[in-house]
Short mmCIF file of C-alpha atoms and ligand atoms in Angstrom, two decimals:
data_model
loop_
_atom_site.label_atom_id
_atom_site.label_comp_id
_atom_site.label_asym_id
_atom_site.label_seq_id
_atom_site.Cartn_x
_atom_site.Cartn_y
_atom_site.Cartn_z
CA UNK A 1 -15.22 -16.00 17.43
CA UNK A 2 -14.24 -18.19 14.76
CA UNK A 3 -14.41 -17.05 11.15
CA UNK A 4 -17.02 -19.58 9.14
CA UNK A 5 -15.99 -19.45 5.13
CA UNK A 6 -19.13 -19.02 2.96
CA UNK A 7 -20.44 -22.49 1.46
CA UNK A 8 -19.06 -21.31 -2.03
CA UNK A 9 -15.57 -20.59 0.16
CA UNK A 10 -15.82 -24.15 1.31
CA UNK A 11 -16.45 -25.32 -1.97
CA UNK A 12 -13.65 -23.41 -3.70
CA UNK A 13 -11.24 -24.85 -0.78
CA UNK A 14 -12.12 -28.31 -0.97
CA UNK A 15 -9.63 -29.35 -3.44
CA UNK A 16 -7.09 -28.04 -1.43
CA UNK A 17 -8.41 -30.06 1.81
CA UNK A 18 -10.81 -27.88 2.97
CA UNK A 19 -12.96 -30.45 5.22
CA UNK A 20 -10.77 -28.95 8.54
CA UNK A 21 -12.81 -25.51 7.38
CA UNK A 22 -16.17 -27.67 8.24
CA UNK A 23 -15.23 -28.60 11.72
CA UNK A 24 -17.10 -26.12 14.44
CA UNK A 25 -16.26 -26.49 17.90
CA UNK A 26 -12.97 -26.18 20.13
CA UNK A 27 -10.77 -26.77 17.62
CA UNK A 28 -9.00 -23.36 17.74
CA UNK A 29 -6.65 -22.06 19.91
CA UNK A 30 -6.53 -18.90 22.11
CA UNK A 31 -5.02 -15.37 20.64
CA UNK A 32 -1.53 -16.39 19.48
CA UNK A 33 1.14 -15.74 21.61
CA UNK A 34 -1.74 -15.11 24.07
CA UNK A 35 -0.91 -11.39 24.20
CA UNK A 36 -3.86 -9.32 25.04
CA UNK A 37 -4.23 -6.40 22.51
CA UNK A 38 -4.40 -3.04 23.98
CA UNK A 39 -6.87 -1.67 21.56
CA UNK A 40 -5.98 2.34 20.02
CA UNK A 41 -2.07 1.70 20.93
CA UNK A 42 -0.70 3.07 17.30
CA UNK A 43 2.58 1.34 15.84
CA UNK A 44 5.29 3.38 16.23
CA UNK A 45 8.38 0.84 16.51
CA UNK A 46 9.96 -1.94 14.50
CA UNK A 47 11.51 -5.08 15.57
CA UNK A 48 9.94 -8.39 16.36
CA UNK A 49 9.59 -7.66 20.40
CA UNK A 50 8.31 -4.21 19.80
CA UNK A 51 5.34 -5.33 17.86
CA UNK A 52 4.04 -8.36 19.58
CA UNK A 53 2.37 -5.79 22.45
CA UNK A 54 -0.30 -3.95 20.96
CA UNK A 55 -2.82 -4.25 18.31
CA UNK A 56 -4.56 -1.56 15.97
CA UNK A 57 -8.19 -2.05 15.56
CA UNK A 58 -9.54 -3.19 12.29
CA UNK A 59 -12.81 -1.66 12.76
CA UNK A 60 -13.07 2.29 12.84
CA UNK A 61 -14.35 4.88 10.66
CA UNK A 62 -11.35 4.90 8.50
CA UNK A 63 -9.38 1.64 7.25
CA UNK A 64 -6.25 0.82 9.24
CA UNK A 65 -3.07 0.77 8.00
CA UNK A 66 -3.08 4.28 6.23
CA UNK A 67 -2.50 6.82 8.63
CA UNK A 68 -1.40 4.23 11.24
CA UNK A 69 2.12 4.80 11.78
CA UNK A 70 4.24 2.89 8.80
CA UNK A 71 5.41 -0.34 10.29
CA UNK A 72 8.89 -1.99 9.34
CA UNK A 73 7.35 -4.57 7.16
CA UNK A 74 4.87 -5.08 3.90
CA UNK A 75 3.31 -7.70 2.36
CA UNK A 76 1.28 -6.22 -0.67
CA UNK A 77 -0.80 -8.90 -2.50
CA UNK A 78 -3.03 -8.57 -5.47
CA UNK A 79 -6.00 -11.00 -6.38
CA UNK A 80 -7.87 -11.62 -9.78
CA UNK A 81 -11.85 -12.75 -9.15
CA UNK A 82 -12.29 -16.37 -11.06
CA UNK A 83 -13.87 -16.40 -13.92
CA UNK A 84 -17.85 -17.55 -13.63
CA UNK A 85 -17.75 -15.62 -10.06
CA UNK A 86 -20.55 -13.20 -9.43
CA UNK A 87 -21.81 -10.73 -6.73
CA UNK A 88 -22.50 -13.26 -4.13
CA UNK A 89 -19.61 -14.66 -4.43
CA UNK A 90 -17.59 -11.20 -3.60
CA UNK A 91 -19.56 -10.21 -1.16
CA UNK A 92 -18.82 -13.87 0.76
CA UNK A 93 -15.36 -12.97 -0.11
CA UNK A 94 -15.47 -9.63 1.67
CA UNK A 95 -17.45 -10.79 4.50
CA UNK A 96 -15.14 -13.80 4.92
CA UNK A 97 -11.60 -11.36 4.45
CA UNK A 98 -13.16 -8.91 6.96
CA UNK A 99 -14.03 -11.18 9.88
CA UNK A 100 -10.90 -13.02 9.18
CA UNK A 101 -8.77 -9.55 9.26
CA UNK A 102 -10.44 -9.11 12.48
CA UNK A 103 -8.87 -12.43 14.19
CA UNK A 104 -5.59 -11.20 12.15
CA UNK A 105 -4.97 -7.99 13.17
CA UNK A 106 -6.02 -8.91 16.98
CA UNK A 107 -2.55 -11.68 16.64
CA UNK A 108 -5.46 -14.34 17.09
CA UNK A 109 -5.68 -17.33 14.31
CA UNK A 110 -8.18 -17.75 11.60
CA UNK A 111 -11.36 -19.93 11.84
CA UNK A 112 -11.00 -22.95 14.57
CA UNK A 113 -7.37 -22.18 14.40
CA UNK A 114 -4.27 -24.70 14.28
CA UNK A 115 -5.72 -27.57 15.99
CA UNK A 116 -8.62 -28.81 13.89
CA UNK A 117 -10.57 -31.62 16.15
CA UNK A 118 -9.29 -34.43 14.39
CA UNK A 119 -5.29 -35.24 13.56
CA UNK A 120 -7.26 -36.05 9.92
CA UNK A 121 -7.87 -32.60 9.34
CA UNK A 122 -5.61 -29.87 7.71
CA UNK A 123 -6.06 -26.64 10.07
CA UNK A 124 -8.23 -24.06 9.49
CA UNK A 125 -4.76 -21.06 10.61
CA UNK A 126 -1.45 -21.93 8.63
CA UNK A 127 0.48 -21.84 11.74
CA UNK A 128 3.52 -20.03 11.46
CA UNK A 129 2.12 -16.44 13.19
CA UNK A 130 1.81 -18.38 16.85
CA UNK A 131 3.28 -17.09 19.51
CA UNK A 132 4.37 -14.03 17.35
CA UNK A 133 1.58 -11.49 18.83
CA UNK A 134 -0.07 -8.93 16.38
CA UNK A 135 2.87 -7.21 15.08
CA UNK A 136 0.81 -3.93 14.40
CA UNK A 137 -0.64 -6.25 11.73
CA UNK A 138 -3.21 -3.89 9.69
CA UNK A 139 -4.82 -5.41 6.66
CA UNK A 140 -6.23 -2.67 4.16
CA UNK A 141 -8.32 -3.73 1.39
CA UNK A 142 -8.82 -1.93 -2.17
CA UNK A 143 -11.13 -2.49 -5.09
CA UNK A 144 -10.06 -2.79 -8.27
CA UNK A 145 -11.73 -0.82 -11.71
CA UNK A 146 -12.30 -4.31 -13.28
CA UNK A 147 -14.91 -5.01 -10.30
CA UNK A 148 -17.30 -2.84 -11.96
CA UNK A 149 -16.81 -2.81 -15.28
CA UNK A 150 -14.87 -6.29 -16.30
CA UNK A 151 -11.71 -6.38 -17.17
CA UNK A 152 -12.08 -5.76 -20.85
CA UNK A 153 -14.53 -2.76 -20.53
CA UNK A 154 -15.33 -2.97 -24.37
CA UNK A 155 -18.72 -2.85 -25.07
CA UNK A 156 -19.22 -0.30 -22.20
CA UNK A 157 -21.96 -2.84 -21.11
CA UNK A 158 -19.73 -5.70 -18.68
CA UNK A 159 -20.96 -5.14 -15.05
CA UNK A 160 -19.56 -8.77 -13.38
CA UNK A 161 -20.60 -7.52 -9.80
CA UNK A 162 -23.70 -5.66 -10.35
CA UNK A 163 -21.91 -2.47 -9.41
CA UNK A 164 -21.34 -0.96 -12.16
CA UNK A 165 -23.96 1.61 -11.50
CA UNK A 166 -21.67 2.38 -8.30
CA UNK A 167 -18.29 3.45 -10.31
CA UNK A 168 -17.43 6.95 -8.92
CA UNK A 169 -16.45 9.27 -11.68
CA UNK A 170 -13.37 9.70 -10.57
CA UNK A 171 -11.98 6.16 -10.93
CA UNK A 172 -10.55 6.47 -14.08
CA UNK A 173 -7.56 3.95 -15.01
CA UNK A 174 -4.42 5.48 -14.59
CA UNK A 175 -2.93 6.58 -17.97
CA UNK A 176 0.65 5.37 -19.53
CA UNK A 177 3.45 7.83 -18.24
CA UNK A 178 7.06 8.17 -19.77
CA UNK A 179 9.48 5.23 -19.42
CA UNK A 180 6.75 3.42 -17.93
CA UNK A 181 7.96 -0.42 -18.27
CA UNK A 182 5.10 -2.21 -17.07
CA UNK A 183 5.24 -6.18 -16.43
CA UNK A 184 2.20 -7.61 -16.16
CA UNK A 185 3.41 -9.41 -13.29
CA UNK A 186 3.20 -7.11 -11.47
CA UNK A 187 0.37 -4.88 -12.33
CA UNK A 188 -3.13 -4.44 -11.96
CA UNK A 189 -5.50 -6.57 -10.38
CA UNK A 190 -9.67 -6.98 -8.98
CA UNK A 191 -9.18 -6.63 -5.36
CA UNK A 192 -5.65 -5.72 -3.46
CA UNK A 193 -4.82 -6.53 0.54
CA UNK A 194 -1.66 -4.61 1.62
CA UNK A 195 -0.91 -6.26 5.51
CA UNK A 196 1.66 -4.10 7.39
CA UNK A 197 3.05 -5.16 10.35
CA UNK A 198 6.54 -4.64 12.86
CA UNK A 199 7.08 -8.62 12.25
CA UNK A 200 7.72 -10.14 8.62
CA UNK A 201 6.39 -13.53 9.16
CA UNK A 202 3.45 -12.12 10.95
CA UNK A 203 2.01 -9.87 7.55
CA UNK A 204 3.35 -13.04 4.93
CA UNK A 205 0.93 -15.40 7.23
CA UNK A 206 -2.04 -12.89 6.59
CA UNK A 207 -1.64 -12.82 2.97
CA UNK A 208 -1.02 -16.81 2.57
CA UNK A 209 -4.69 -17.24 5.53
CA UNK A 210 -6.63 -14.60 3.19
CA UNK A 211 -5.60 -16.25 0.39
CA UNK A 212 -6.53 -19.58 1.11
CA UNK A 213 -9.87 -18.07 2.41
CA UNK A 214 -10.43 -16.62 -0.82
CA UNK A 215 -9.31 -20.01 -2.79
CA UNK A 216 -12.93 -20.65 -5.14
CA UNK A 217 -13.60 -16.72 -5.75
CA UNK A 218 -10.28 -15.39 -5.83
CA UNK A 219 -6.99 -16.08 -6.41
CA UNK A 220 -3.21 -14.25 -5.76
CA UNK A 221 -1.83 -12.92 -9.04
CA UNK A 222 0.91 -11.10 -7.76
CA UNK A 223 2.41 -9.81 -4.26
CA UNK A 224 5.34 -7.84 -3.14
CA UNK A 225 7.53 -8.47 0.08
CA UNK A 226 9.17 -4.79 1.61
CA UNK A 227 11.02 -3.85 4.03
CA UNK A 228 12.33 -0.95 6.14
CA UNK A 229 9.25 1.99 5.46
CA UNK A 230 10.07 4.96 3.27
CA UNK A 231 7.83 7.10 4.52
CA UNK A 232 6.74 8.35 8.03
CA UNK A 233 2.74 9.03 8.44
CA UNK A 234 3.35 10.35 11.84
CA UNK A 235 5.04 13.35 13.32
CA UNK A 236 6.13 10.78 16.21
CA UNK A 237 8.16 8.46 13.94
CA UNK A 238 11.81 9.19 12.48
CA UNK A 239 12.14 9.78 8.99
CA UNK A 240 13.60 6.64 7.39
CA UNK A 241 15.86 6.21 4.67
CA UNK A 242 15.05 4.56 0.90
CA UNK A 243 18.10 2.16 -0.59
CA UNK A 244 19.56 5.54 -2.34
CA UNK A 245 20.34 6.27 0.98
CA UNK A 246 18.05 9.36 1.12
CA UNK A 247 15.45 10.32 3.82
CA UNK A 248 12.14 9.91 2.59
CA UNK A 249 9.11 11.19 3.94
CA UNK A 250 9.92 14.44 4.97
CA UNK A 251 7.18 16.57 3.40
CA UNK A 252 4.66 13.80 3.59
CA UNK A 253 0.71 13.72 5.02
CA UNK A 254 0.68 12.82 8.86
CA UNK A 255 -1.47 11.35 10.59
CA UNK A 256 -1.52 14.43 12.93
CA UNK A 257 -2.45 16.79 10.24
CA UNK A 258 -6.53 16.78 10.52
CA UNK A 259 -7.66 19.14 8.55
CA UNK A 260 -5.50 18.41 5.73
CA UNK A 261 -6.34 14.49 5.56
CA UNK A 262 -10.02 16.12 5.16
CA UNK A 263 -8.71 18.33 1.95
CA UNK A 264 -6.65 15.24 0.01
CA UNK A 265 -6.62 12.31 1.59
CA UNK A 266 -9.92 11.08 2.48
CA UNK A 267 -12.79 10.29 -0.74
CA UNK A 268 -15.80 13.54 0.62
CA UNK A 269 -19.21 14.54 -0.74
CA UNK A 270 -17.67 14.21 -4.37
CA UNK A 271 -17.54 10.20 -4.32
CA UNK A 272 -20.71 7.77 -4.05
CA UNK A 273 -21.48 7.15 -0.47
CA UNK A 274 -19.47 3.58 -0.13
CA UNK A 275 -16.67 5.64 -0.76
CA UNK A 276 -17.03 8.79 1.15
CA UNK A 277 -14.27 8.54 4.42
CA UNK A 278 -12.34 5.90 2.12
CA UNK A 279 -9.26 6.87 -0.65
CA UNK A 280 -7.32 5.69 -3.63
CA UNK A 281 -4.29 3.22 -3.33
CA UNK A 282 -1.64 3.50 -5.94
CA UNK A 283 1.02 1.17 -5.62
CA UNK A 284 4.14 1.12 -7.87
CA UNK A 285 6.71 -1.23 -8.28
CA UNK A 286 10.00 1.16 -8.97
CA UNK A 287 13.38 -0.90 -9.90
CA UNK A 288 16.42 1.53 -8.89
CA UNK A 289 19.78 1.18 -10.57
CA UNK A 290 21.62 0.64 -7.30
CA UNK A 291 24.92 0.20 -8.59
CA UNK A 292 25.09 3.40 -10.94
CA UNK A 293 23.73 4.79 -7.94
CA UNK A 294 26.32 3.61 -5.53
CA UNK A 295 29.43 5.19 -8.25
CA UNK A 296 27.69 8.71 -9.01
CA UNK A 297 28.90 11.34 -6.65
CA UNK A 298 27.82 12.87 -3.60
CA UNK A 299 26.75 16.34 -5.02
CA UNK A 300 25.14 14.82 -8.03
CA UNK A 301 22.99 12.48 -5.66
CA UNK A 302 22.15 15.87 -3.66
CA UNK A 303 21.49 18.09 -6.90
CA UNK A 304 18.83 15.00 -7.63
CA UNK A 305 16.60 15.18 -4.82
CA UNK A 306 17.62 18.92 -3.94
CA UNK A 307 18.28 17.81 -0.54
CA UNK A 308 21.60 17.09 1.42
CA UNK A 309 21.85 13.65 1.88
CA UNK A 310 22.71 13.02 5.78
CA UNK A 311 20.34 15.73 7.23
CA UNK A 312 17.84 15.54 4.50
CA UNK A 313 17.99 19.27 4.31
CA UNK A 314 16.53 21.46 1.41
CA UNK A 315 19.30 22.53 -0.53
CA UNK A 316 18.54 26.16 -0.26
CA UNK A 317 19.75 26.04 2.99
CA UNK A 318 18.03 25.09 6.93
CA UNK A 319 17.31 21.78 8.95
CA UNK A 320 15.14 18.68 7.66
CA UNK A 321 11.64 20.45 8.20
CA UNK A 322 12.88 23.68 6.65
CA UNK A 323 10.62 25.25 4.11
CA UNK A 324 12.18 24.99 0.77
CA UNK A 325 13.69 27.79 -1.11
CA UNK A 326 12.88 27.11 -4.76
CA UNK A 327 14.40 30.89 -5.84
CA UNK A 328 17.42 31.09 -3.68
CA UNK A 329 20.30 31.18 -6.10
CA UNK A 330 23.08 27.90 -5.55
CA UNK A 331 25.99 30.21 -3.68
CA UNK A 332 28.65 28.46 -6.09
CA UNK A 333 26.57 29.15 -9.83
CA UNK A 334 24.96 32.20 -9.28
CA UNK A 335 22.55 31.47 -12.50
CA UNK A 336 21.19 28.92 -10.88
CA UNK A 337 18.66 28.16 -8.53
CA UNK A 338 20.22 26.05 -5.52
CA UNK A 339 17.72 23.13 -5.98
CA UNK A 340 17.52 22.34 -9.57
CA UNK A 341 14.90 23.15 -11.85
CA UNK A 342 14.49 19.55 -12.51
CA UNK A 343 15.06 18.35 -8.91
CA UNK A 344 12.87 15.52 -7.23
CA UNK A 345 11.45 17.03 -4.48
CA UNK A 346 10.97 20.72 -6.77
CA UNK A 347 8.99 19.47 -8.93
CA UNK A 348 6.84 17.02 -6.62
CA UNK A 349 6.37 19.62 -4.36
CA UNK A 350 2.54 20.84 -3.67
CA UNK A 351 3.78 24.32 -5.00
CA UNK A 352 4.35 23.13 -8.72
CA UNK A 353 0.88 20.45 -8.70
CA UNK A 354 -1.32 23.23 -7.92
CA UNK A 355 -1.38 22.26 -4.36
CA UNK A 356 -2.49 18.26 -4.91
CA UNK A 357 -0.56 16.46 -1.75
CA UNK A 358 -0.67 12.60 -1.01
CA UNK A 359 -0.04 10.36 1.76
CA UNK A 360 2.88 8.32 0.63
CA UNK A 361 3.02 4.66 2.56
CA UNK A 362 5.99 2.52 0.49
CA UNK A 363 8.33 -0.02 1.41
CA UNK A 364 12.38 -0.79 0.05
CA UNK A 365 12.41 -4.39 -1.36
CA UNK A 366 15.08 -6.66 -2.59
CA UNK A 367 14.00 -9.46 -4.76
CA UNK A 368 17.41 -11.16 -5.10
CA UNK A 369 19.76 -10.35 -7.58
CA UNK A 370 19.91 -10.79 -11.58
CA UNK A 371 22.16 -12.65 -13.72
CA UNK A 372 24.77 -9.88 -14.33
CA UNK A 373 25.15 -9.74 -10.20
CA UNK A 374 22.82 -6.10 -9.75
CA UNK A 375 20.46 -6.48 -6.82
CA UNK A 376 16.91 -6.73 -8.16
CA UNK A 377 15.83 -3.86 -5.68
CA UNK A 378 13.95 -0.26 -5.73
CA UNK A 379 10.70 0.79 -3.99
CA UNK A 380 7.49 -0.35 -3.47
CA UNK A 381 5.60 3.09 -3.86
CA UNK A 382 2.19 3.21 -2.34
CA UNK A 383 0.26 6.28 -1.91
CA UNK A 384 -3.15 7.46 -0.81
CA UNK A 385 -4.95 10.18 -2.18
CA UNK A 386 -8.61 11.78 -2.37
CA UNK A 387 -8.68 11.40 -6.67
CA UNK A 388 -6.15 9.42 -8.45
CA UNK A 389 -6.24 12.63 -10.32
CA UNK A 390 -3.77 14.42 -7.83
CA UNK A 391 -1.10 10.77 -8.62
CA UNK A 392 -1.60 11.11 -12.11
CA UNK A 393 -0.86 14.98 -12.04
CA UNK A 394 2.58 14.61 -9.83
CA UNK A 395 4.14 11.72 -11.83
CA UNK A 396 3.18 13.53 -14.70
CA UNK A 397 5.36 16.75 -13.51
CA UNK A 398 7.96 14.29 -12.90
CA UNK A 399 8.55 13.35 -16.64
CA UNK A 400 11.81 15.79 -16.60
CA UNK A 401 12.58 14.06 -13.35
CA UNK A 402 16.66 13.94 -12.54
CA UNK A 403 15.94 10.76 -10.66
CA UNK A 404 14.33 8.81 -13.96
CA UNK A 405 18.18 7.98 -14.96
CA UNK A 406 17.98 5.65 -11.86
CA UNK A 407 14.64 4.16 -11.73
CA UNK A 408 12.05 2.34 -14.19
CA UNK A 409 8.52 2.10 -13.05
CA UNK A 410 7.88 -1.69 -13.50
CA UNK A 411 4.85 -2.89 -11.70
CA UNK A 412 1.39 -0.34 -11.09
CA UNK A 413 -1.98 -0.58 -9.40
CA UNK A 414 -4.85 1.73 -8.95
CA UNK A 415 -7.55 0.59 -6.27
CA UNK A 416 -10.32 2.23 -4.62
CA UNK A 417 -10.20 1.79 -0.65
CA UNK A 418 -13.49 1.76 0.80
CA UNK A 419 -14.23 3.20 4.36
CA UNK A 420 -13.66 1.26 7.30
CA UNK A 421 -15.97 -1.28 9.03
CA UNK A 422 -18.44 -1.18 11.81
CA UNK A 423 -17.79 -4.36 13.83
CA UNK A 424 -20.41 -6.90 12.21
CA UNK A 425 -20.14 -5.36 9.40
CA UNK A 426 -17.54 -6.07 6.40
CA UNK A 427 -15.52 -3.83 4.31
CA UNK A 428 -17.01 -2.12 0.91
CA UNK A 429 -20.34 -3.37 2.63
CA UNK A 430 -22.50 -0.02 1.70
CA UNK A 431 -21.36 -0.84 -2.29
CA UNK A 432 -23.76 -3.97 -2.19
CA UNK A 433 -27.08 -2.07 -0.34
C1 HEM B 501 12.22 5.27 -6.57
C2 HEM B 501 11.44 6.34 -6.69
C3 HEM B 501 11.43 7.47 -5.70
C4 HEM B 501 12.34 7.82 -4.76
C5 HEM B 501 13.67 7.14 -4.44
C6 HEM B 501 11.83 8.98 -4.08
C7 HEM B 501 12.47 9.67 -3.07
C8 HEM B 501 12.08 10.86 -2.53
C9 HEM B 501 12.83 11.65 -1.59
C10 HEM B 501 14.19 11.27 -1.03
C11 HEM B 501 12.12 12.76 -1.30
C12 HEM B 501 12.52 13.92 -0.38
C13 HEM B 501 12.11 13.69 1.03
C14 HEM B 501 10.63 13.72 1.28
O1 HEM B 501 10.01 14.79 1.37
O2 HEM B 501 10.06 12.65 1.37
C15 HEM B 501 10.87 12.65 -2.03
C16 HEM B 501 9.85 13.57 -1.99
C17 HEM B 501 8.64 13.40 -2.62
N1 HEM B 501 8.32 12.44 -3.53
FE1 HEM B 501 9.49 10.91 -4.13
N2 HEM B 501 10.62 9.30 -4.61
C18 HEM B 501 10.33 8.41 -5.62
C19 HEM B 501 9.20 8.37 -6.41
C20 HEM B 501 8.12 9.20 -6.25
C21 HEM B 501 6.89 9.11 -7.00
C22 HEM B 501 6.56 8.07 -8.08
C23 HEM B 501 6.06 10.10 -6.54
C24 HEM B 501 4.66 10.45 -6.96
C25 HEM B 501 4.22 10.42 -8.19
C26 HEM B 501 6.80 10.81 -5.52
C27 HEM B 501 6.30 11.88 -4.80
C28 HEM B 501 7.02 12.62 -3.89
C29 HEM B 501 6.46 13.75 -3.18
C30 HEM B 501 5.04 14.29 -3.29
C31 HEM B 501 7.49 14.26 -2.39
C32 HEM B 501 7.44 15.46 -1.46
C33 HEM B 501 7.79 16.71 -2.19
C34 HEM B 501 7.69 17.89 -1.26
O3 HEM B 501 6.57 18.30 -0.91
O4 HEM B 501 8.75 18.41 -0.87
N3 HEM B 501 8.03 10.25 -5.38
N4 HEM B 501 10.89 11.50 -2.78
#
């Protein structure tokens, strides 16, 4: 089926030679790569052959690409609405994005694909994803605040959308934290589309079709390339390592844990009904001071995270899944506790955040290097949670943080993630009924 833009889509593209967008017919091409997707087969490896042989659905109950198993690969985007816009316009927008994510996420090209039926034509699909297969591409929309209440929110009155009546109570804007350094290059934002996949190329050629679909209503303000997952979301997938060497992941929200995705991952009867079986994406951009990192010692890189480095043990003692021991003494300073009072993982843990747990989802990146020769790299943090509440109350507890002599937050986001789709339907649909 081949995606048709929206007239005002059409219109927004033709400056940018949108007229191949107006050709029907048997322009487009079959599924790229012509790999059949097996439908349901989760992503659990990396590596370009690994991800060209199965898909995962776009359509379900739930979006994709939050408890799907992290792929190797990110490509986070962010998109302001264009001024003058109004509701129609973002609800083409979603419609279009949804039906396009569809083709996406199946490794199949966007509207009549990359042969348009004249040579005169641009093509509708960019290109460069043929032959590649899906790559476990998911695509996993989010709304942002400004949707529903402008971006100013002065006068209390703004409602661009016609949603504003829609705003659950709990989507407050997240507040400033300590040594918060916030660009605005790399913050906020109306509507946010993080594509995962097993295959770079394959998630980069999502963001650049969607956001040439959206060209008219919408356009990129920011995105974020990662690599190499930090997180597991499945019990079936190794624990992988962040660029302080570290495992990361260990005590996160699977996929296999039911009843506790129910308690604090996914929105319930507390959020307006366009929410309920959706979440809350918070994505931060967090620079790490690699190279003080790389010359401070072994123990002091343990004592930060209270866990042993290779094994990604607590440091009270047992295997990568033990329990932690937050009262057994350190063996070698019997005063103190073996994992520090001011420890990473002590005082993220669900035991000091009155239980509040999250699904964490981020990626490593490297964005070059600077001018005094220190890679411009750290970790694209992205988590899911019920109430942005629970974020807000675990970076909070992580103001005396050993780690905060190593990182800056520089970049933030805070979107609501609607429920998935019904096929024929499109994403944050039930918002606009
Ligand atoms: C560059 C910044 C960060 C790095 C390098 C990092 C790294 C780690 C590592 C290595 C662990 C231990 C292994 C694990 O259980 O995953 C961990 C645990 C955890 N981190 Fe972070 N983290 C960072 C930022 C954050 C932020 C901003 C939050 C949330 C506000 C967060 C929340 C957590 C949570 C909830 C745990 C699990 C604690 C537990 O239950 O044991 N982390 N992190």
């Amino acid at each position: 089926m081949a995606v048709r833009p929206t007239r005002r889509g059409l219109f927004g593209l033709a400056g940018a030679g949108a007229a191949g967008l107006l050709v029907g017919g048997t322009g487009g091409i079959a599924a790229a790569g012509g790999v059949p997707g097996i439908a349901g087969v989760p992503a659990l490896s990396g590596g370009r052959d690994g991800g060209r042989q199965a898909t995962v659905p776009f359509y379900g109950a739930h979006q994709a690409g939050i408890v799907t198993p992290a792929q190797d690969r990110l490509h986070f985007a962010s998109f302001t609405m264009l001024a003058g816009t109004g509701r129609d316009d973002l609800i083409a927008l979603l419609r279009d994005w949804s039906e396009a994510a569809s083709m996406l996420t199946q490794g199949k090209p966007v509207g009549t694909g990359v042969e348009p039926d004249s040579l005169l034509l641009p093509p509708d699909d960019t290109g460069e994803a043929e032959g590649l297969g899906s790559g476990h591409l998911t695509l996993t929309f989010g709304l942002g605040r400004a949707l529903f209440v402008g971006a100013a929110d002065d006068a209390g009155e703004a409602d661009p959308y016609g949603i504003r009546g829609r705003l659950p109570q709990a989507f407050e804007p997240l507040p400033s934290f300590a040594f918060d350094l916030l660009a605005p290059g790399y913050t906020g934002g109306d509507l946010c589309v993080q594509a995962c996949a097993d295959d770079p190329q394959v998630a980069v050629h999502a963001i650049r079709n969607l956001a040439r679909i959206a060209a008219g209503r919408a356009h990129l303000r920011w995105s974020q390339l990662g690599f190499g997952r930090t997180a597991s979301t499945s019990r079936a997938q190794d624990t992988p390592r962040n660029l302080f060497g570290f495992k990361d992941g260990t005590a996160n929200l699977m996929a296999e844990d039911d009843g506790e995705l129910a308690e604090h991952l996914w929105a319930g009867d507390e959020a307006p009904e366009w929410l309920r079986g959706g979440s809350y994406l918070v994505a931060r951009k967090i620079q790490m001071t690699i190279e003080s990192w790389d010359r401070s010692s072994l123990a002091e890189q343990e004592r930060i995270f209270g866990r042993t480095k290779l094994a990604g043990g607590p440091l009270s003692g047992g295997e990568e899944f033990t329990e932690p021991d937050f009262t057994a003494p350190d063996p070698e300073q019997t005063a103190q506790p073996a994992i520090d009072i001011a420890a990473h993982m002590r005082l993220a843990h669900p035991l000091h955040n009155g239980g509040a747990r999250m699904l964490r989802r981020g990626y490593n990146y490297v964005d070059g290097s600077n001018e005094l020769g220190q890679l411009s790299a750290g970790l694209f943090f992205i988590s899911y949670q019920r109430d942005p509440a629970t974020f807000v109350r675990v970076q909070r507890s992580l103001k005396p943080d050993l780690l905060n002599e190593y990182i800056r937050h520089i970049g933030s986001g805070l979107w609501a993630v609607p429920a998935g789709a019904a096929r024929g339907e499109f994403i944050a649909q039930a918002l606009f009924e």
